[in-house]
Short mmCIF file of C-alpha atoms in Angstrom, two decimals:
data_model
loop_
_atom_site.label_atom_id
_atom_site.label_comp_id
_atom_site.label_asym_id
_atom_site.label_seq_id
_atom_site.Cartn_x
_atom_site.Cartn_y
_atom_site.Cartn_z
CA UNK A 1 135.32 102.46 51.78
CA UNK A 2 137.07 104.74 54.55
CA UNK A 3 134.07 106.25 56.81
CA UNK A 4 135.31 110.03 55.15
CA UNK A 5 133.54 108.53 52.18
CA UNK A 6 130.64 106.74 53.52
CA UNK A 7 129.39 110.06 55.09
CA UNK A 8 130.17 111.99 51.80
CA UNK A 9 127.92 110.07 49.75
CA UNK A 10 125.25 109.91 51.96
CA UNK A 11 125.20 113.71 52.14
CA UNK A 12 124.65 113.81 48.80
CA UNK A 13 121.63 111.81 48.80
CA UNK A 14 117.93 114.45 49.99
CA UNK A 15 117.58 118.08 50.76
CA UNK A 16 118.96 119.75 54.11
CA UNK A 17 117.77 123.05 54.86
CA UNK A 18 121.24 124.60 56.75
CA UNK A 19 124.84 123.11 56.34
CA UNK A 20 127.57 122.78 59.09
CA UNK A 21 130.52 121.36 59.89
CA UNK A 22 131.25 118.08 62.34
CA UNK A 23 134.38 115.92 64.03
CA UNK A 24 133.80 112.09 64.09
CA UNK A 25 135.47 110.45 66.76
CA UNK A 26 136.72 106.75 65.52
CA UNK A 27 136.48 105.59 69.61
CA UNK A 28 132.66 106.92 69.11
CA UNK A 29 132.10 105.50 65.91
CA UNK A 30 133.79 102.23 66.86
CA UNK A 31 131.36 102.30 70.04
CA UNK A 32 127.87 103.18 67.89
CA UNK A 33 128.85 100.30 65.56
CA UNK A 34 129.02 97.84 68.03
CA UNK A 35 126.40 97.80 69.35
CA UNK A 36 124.37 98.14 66.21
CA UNK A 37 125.79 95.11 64.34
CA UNK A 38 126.30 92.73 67.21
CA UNK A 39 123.03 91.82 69.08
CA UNK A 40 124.54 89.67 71.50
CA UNK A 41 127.98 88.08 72.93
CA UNK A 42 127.40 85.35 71.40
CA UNK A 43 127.46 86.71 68.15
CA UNK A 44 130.98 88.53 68.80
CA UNK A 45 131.93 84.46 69.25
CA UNK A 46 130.14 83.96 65.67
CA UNK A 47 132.62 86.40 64.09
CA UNK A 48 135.70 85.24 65.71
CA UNK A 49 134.73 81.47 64.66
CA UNK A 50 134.16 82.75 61.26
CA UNK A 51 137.64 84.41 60.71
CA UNK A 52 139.41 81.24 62.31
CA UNK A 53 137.45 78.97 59.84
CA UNK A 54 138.49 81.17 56.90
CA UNK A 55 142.05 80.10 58.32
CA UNK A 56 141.15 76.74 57.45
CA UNK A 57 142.78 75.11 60.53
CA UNK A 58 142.78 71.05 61.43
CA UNK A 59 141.00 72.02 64.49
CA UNK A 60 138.94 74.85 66.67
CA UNK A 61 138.70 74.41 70.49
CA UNK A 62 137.35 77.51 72.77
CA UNK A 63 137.44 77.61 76.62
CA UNK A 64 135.52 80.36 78.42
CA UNK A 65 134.69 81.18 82.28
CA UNK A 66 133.22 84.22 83.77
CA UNK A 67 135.96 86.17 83.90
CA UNK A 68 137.73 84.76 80.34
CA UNK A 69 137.63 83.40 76.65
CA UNK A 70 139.51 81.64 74.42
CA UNK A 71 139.78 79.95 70.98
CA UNK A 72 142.66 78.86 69.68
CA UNK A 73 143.00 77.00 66.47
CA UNK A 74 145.83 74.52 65.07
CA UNK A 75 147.97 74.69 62.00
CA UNK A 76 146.00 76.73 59.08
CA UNK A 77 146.24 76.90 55.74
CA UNK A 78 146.87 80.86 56.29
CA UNK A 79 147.65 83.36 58.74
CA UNK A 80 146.80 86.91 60.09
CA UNK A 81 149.74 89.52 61.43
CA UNK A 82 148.16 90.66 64.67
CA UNK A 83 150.93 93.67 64.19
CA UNK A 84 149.26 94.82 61.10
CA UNK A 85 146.02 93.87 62.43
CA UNK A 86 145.90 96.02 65.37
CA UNK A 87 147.81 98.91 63.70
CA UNK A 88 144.87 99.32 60.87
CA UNK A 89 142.16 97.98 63.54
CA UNK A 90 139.94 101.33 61.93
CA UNK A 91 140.58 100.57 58.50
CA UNK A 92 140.23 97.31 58.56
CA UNK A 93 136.41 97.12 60.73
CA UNK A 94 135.45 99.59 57.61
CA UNK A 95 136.79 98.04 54.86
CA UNK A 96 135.57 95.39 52.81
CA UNK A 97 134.67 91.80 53.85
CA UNK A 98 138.28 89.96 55.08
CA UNK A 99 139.38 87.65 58.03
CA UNK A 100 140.80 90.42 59.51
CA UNK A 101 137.46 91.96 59.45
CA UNK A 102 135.72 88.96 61.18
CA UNK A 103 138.53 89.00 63.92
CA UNK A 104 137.69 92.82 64.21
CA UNK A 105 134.25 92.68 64.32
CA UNK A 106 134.13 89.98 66.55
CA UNK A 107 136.55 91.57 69.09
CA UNK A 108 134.42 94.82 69.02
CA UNK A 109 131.52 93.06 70.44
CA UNK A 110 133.66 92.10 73.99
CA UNK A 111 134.97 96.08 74.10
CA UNK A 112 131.62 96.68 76.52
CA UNK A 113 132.87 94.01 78.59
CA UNK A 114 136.17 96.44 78.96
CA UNK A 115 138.74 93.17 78.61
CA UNK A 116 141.55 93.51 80.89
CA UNK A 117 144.07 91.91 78.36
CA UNK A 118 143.45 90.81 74.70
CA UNK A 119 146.32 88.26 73.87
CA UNK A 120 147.83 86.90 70.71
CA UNK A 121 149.48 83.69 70.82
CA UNK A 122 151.30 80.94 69.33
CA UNK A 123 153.11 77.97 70.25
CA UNK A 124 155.30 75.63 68.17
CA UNK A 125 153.97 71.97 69.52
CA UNK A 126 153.44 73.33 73.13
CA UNK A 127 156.64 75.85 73.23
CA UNK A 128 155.60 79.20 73.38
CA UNK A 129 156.73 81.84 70.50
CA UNK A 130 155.42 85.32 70.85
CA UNK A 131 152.81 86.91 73.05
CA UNK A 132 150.98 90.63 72.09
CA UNK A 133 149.04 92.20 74.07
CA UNK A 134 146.78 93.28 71.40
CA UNK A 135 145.86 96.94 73.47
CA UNK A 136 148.89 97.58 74.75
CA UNK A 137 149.57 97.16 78.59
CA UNK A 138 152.35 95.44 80.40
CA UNK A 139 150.81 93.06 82.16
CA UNK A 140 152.99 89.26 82.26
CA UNK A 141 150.57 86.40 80.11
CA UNK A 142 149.74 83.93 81.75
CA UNK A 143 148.11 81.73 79.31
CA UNK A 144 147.56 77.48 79.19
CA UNK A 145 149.87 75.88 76.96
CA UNK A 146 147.80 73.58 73.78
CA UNK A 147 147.96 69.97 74.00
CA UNK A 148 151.66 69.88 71.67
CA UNK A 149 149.97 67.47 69.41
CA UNK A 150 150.00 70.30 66.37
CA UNK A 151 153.42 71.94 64.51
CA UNK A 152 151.64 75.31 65.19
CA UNK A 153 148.69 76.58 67.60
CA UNK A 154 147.28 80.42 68.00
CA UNK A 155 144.97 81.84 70.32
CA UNK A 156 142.51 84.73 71.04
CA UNK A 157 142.70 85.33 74.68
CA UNK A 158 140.00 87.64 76.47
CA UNK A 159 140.58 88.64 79.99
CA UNK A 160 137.83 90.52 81.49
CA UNK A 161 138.40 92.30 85.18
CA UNK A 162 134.89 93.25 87.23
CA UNK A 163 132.29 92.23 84.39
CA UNK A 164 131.42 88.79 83.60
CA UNK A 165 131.23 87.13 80.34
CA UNK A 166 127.89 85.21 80.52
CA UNK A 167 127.75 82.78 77.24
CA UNK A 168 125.07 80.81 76.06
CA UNK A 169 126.66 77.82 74.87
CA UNK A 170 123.71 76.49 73.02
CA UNK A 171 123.27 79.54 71.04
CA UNK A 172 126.54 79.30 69.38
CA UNK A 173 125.93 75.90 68.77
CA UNK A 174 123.12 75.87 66.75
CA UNK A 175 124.70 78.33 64.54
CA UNK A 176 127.59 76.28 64.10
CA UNK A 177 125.80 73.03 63.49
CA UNK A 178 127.50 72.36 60.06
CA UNK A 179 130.80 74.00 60.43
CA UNK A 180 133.10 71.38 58.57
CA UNK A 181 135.98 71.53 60.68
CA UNK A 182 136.02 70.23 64.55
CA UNK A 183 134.50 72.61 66.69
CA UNK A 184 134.97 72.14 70.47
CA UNK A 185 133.97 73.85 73.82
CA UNK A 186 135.30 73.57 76.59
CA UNK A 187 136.97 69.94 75.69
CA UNK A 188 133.34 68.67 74.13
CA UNK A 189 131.62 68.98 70.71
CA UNK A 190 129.83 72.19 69.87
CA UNK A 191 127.19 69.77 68.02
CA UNK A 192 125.46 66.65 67.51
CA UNK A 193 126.52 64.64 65.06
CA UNK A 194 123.33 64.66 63.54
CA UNK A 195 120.27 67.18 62.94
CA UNK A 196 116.58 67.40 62.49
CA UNK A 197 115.41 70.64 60.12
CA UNK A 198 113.11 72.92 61.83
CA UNK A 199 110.22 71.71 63.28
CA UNK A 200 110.60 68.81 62.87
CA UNK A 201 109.45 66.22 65.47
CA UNK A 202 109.66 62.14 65.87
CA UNK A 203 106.23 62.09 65.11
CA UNK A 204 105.73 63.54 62.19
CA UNK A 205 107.53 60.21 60.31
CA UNK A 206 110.13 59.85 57.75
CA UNK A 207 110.85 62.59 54.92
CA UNK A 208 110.49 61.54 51.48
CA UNK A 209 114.29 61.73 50.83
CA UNK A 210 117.08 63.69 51.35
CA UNK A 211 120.60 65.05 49.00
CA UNK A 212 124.22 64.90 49.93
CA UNK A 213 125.78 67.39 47.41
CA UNK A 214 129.77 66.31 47.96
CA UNK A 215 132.50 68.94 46.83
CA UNK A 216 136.38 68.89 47.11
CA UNK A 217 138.30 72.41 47.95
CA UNK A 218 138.32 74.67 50.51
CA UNK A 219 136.99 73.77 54.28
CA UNK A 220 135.73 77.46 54.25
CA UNK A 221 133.37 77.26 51.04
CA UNK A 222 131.62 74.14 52.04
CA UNK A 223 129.51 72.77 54.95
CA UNK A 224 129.88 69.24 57.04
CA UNK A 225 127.54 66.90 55.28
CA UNK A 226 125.65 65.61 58.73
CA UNK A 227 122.82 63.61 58.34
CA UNK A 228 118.80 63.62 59.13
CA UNK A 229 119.40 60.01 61.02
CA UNK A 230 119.35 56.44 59.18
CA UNK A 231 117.36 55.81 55.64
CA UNK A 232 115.35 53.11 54.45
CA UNK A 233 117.44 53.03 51.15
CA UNK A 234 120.73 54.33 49.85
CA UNK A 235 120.40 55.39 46.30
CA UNK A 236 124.32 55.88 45.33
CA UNK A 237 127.51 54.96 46.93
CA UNK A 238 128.41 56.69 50.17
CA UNK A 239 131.80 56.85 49.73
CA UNK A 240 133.48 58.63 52.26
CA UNK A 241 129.98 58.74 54.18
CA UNK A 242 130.18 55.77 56.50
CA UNK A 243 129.61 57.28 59.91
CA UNK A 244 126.60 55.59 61.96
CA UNK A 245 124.43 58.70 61.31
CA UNK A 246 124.06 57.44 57.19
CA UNK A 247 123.49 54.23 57.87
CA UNK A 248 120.91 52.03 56.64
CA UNK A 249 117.80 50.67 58.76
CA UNK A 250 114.63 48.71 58.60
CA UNK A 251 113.71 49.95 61.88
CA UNK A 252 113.27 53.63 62.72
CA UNK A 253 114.98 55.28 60.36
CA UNK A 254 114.13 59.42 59.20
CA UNK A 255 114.17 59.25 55.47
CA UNK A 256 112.61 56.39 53.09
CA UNK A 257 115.93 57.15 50.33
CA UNK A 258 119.18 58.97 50.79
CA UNK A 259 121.09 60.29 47.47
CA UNK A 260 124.71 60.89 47.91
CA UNK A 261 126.06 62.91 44.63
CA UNK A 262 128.89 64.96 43.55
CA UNK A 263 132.28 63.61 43.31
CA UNK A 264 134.50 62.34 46.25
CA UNK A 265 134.30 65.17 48.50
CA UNK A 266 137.06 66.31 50.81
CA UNK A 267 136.72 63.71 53.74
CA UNK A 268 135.89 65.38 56.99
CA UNK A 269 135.78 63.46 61.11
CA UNK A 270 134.35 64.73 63.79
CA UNK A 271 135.15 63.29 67.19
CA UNK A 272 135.30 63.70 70.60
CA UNK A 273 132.88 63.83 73.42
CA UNK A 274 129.02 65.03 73.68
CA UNK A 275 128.08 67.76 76.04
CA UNK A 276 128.12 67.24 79.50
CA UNK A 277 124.46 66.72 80.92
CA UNK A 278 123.38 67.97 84.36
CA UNK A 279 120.81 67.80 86.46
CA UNK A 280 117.96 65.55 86.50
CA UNK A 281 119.11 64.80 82.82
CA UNK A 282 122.57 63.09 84.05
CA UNK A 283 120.39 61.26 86.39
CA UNK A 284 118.63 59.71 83.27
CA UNK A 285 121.59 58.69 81.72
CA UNK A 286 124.64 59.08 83.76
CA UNK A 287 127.44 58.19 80.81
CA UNK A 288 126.35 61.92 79.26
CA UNK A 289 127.16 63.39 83.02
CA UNK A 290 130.90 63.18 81.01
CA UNK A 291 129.90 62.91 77.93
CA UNK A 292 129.87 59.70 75.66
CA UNK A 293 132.85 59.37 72.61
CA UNK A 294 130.67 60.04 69.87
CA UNK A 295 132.25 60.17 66.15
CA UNK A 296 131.27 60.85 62.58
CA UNK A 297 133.32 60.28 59.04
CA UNK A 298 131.59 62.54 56.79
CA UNK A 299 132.37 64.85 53.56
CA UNK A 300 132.91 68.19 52.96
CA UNK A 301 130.06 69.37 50.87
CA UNK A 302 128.55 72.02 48.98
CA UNK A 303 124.65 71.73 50.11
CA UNK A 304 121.91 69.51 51.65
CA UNK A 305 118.81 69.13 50.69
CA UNK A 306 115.54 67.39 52.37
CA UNK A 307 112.25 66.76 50.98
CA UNK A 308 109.24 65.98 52.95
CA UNK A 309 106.39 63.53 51.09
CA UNK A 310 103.84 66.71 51.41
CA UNK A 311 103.46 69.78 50.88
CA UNK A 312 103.34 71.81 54.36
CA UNK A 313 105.21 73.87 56.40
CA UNK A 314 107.15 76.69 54.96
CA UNK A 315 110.57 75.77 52.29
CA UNK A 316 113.02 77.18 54.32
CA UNK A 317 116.80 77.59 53.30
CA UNK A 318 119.69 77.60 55.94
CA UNK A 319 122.83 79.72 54.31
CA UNK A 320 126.25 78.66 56.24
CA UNK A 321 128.88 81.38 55.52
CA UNK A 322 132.54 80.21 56.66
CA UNK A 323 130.74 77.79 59.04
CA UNK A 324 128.40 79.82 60.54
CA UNK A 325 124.39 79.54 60.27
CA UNK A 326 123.01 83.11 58.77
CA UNK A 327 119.14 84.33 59.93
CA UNK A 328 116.84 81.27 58.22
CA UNK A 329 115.79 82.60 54.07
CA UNK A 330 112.45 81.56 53.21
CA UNK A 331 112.19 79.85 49.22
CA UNK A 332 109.99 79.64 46.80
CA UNK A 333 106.48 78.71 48.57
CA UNK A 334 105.99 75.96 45.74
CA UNK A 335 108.51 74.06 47.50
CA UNK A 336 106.94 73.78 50.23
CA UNK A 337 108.14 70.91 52.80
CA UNK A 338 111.37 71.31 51.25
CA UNK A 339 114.91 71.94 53.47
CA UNK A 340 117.99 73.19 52.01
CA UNK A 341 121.40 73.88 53.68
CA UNK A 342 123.95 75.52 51.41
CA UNK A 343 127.36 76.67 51.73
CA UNK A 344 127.22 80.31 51.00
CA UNK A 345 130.55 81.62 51.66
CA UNK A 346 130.68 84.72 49.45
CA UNK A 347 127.19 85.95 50.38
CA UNK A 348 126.83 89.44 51.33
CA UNK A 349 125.33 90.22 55.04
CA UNK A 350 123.89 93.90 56.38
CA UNK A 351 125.35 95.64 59.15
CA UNK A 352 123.65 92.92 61.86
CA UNK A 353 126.10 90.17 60.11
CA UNK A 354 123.70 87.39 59.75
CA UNK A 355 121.20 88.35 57.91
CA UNK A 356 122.10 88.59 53.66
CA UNK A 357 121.37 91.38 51.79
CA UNK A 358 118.50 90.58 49.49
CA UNK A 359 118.44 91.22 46.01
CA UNK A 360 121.99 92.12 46.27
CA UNK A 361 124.56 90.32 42.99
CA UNK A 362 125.60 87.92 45.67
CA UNK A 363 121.83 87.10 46.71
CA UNK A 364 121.00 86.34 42.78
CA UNK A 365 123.60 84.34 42.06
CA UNK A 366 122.58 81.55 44.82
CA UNK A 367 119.36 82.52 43.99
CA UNK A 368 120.28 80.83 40.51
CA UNK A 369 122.50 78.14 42.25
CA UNK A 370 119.09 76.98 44.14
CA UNK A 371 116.62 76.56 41.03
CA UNK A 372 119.76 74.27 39.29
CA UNK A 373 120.10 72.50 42.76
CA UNK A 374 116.22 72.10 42.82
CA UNK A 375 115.37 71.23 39.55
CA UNK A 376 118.08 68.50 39.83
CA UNK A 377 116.51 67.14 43.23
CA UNK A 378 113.45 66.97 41.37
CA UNK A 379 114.78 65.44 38.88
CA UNK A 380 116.31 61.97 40.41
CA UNK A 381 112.73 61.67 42.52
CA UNK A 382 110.87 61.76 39.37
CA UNK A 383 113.24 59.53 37.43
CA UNK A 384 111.55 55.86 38.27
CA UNK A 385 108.18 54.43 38.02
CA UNK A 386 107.41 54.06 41.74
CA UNK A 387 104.62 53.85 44.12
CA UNK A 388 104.17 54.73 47.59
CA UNK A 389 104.28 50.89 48.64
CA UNK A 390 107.80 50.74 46.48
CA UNK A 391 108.86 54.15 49.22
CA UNK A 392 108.17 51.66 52.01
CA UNK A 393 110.24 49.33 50.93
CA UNK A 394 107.08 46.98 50.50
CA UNK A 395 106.11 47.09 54.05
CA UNK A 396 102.56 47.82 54.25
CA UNK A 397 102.05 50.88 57.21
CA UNK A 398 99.99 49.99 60.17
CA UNK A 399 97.75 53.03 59.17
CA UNK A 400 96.82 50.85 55.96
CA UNK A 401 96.02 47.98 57.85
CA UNK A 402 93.90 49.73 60.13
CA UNK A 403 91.55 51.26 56.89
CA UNK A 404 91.70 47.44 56.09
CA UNK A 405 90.35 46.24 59.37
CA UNK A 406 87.60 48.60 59.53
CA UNK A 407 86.83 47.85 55.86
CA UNK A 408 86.71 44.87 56.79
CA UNK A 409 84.54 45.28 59.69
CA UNK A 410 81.88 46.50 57.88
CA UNK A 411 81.95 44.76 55.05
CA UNK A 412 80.80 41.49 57.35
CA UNK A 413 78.27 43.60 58.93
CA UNK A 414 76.95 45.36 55.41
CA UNK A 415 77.47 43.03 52.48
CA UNK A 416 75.06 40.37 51.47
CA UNK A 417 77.29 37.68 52.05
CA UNK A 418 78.70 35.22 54.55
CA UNK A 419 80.01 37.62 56.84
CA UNK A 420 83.55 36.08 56.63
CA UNK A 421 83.57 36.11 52.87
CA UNK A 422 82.04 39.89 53.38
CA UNK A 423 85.30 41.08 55.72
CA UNK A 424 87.63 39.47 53.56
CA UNK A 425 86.56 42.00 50.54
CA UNK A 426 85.60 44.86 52.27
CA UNK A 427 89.41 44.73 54.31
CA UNK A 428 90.68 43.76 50.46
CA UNK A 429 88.99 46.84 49.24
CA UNK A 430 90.17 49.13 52.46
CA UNK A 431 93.49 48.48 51.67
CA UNK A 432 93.31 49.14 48.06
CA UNK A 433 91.73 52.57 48.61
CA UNK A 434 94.42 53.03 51.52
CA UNK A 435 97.32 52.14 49.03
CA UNK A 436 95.39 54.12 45.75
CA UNK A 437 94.99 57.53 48.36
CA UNK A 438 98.27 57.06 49.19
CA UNK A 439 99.69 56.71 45.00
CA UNK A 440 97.71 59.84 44.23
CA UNK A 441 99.22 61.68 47.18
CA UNK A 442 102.99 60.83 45.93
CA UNK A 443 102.28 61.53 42.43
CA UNK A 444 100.16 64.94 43.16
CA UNK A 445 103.20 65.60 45.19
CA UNK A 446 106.13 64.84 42.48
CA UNK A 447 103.61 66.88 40.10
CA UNK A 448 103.97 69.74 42.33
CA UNK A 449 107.87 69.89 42.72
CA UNK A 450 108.07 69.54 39.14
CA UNK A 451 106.17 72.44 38.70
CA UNK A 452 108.11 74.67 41.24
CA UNK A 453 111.15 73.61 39.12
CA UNK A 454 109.80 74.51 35.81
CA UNK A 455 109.66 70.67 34.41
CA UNK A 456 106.11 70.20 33.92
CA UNK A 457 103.79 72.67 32.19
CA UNK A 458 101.03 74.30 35.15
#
């Protein structure tokens, strides 16, 4: 709706006590929006990465410097008029949800930095085709030509004169973590090639298992399938999933059993060249001080989920809209210990643009997408006879064998028998009651997810 009508209806809305009459300026209005949607500079870089990815481009590389930024983005699937654009700039940061509007949006949040220049650009291979200055001015471009290895490359440019552009890199990477299509910075990955949920630390062990959902389509409705680290077991096929990050391991490895299900999703690489390090960290390892060739065949995919072998911590669920992490959601508290990452690309967001509007028709219809989602999760952990010896692939944990030893211990010092005869059966019987604790623990467990889902009567 036009801002004419937003204010009309919301007049309409109380009691008032005197009436008047009031002029609007759109510069004002433009200015008072800004700053309430977009919290920081980095987030104005959220927005513009979000319209780019609903562009569906092969790739997305951004440069930046104190005094400039850029993303440019190679041979999409579609393509904005930055004519039309500019021309409806007001109608288009108050109408309804669009690429357009990302670009807008995130172009209002670098207006306080009063940009010198706002270019347009694209290039056939690296010949130039048309330059707008997007604000008018006459000011020559003078902008770096792409790399010529695409049939057609655009660009955002953002000159700035006396203020500075100060970016926090690692900000905008951790929202981007599972954008499925290359992301770059400054000539390096915006991301690892592999994650760990929330709170998660190296010693807190191996999660229970974790769920690939694969999907074909659109790069802009799905996420970048990137994995936890390696499992103990693969449950299906990883077709199309053979990057290091899902491989197997008997070693240290972050999950006891990987699912990979859906059909053949759309097959995704990402490649090029980890951050650089600095500091006493490039000391430690001086290959990151350029960054090490790191790469990762993976799938496009429609969700993720990750299930931890008890119940603690809080279920949290990750929304991605157009490759873009959204404020964390909390689910149902049943679930607790459970992860999920889901491609929400029609998901409504207030006025701050990251956080979804709750209870809104968008909100209930993933809503109802995560209950199918979790009841089948549920399902495929619930659908073999195992035990929690069968999770460890038959390797008996050191834990075990310490309850054993102690057992054991006092069984020679207690039991009315030779004392070697008397550790023998009390270690026996410590690792029984080590390996029956553990059995009730898994099946209290799968008892409880079924439960959350709605499978098993309370």
């Amino acid at each position: 709706m036009d801002l004419e009508e937003l204010l009309q209806r919301e007049i309409q809305v109380g009691t008032y006590e005197s009436t008047g009459s009031f002029t609007l300026s759109l510069v004002e209005a433009r200015r008072k929006l800004q700053n309430f949607q977009l919290s920081s500079l980095e987030q104005a870089v959220l927005k513009l990465v979000q319209g780019v990815v609903r562009l569906e481009p092969l790739a997305i590389w951004m440069e930046s410097n104190q005094r400039g930024f850029v993303i440019s983005w190679a041979d999409p699937t579609a393509r904005v008029d930055p004519a039309q654009f500019v021309g409806e700039f007001e109608k288009v940061l108050l109408g309804g949800d669009c690429v357009e509007k990302d670009f807008a949006i995130g172009l209002m949040g670098f207006l306080d930095k009063e940009p010198a220049q706002v270019w347009w650009a694209e290039w056939s291979g690296d010949t130039p085709v048309s330059t707008v200055n997007l604000f008018g001015g006459l000011a020559q471009a003078e902008l770096r030509a792409p790399p010529g290895t695409h049939a057609k490359t655009f660009a955002l440019v953002i000159q700035t004169g006396k203020q500075k552009l100060p970016l926090d890199r690692q900000v905008i990477a951790t929202r981007t973590l599972f954008c499925p299509i290359l992301l770059l910075w400054n000539g390096r990955l915006m991301c690892e090639l592999s994650w760990n949920p929330p709170g998660h630390t190296s010693s807190h062990g191996p999660y229970w298992a974790d769920f690939y959902f694969r999907q074909p389509g659109p790069l802009a409705r799905g996420i970048a399938l990137k994995p936890i680290g390696p499992s103990l077991r693969l449950m299906t096929s990883a077709g199309g999933l053979e990057g290091s990050g899902f491989s197997l391991s008997t070693d240290d490895y972050s999950v006891h059993r990987r699912y990979v299900l859906g059909d053949q999703g759309r097959g995704l690489t990402l490649k090029g060249r980890r951050p650089q390090l600095s500091g006493l960290s490039a000391l430690i390892s001086p290959g990151n001080a350029v960054g090490f060739p790191v790469e990762l065949h993976t799938s496009l995919g429609e969700s993720i989920w990750i299930v931890d072998g008890a119940q603690k911590g809080r279920a949290l669920l990750l929304c991605i809209k157009h490759g873009v992490m959204l404020d964390p959601c909390t689910l149902p508290k049943q679930l607790g210990g459970t992860v999920a990452v889901m491609a929400t690309p029609d998901l409504e967001v207030d006025l701050s643009q990251f956080a979804p509007i709750l209870n809104s028709p968008s909100w209930q219809e993933l809503g109802q997408r995560v209950k199918r989602q979790a009841a089948q999760v549920v399902g495929h952990l619930g659908q073999e006879p195992t035990s929690a010896l069968k999770e460890l692939g038959g390797n008996w944990p050191w834990s075990w064998a310490g309850v054993g030893l102690v057992a054991g211990l006092v069984g020679a010092g207690l039991l009315p028998i030779p004392s070697l005869a008397g550790f023998l059966l009390g270690g026996a019987g410590g690792l029984w009651a080590a390996k029956h604790n553990a059995d009730n623990k898994f099946q209290s467990r799968l008892r409880a997810l079924k439960q959350a889902v709605g499978s098993e009567p309370d």
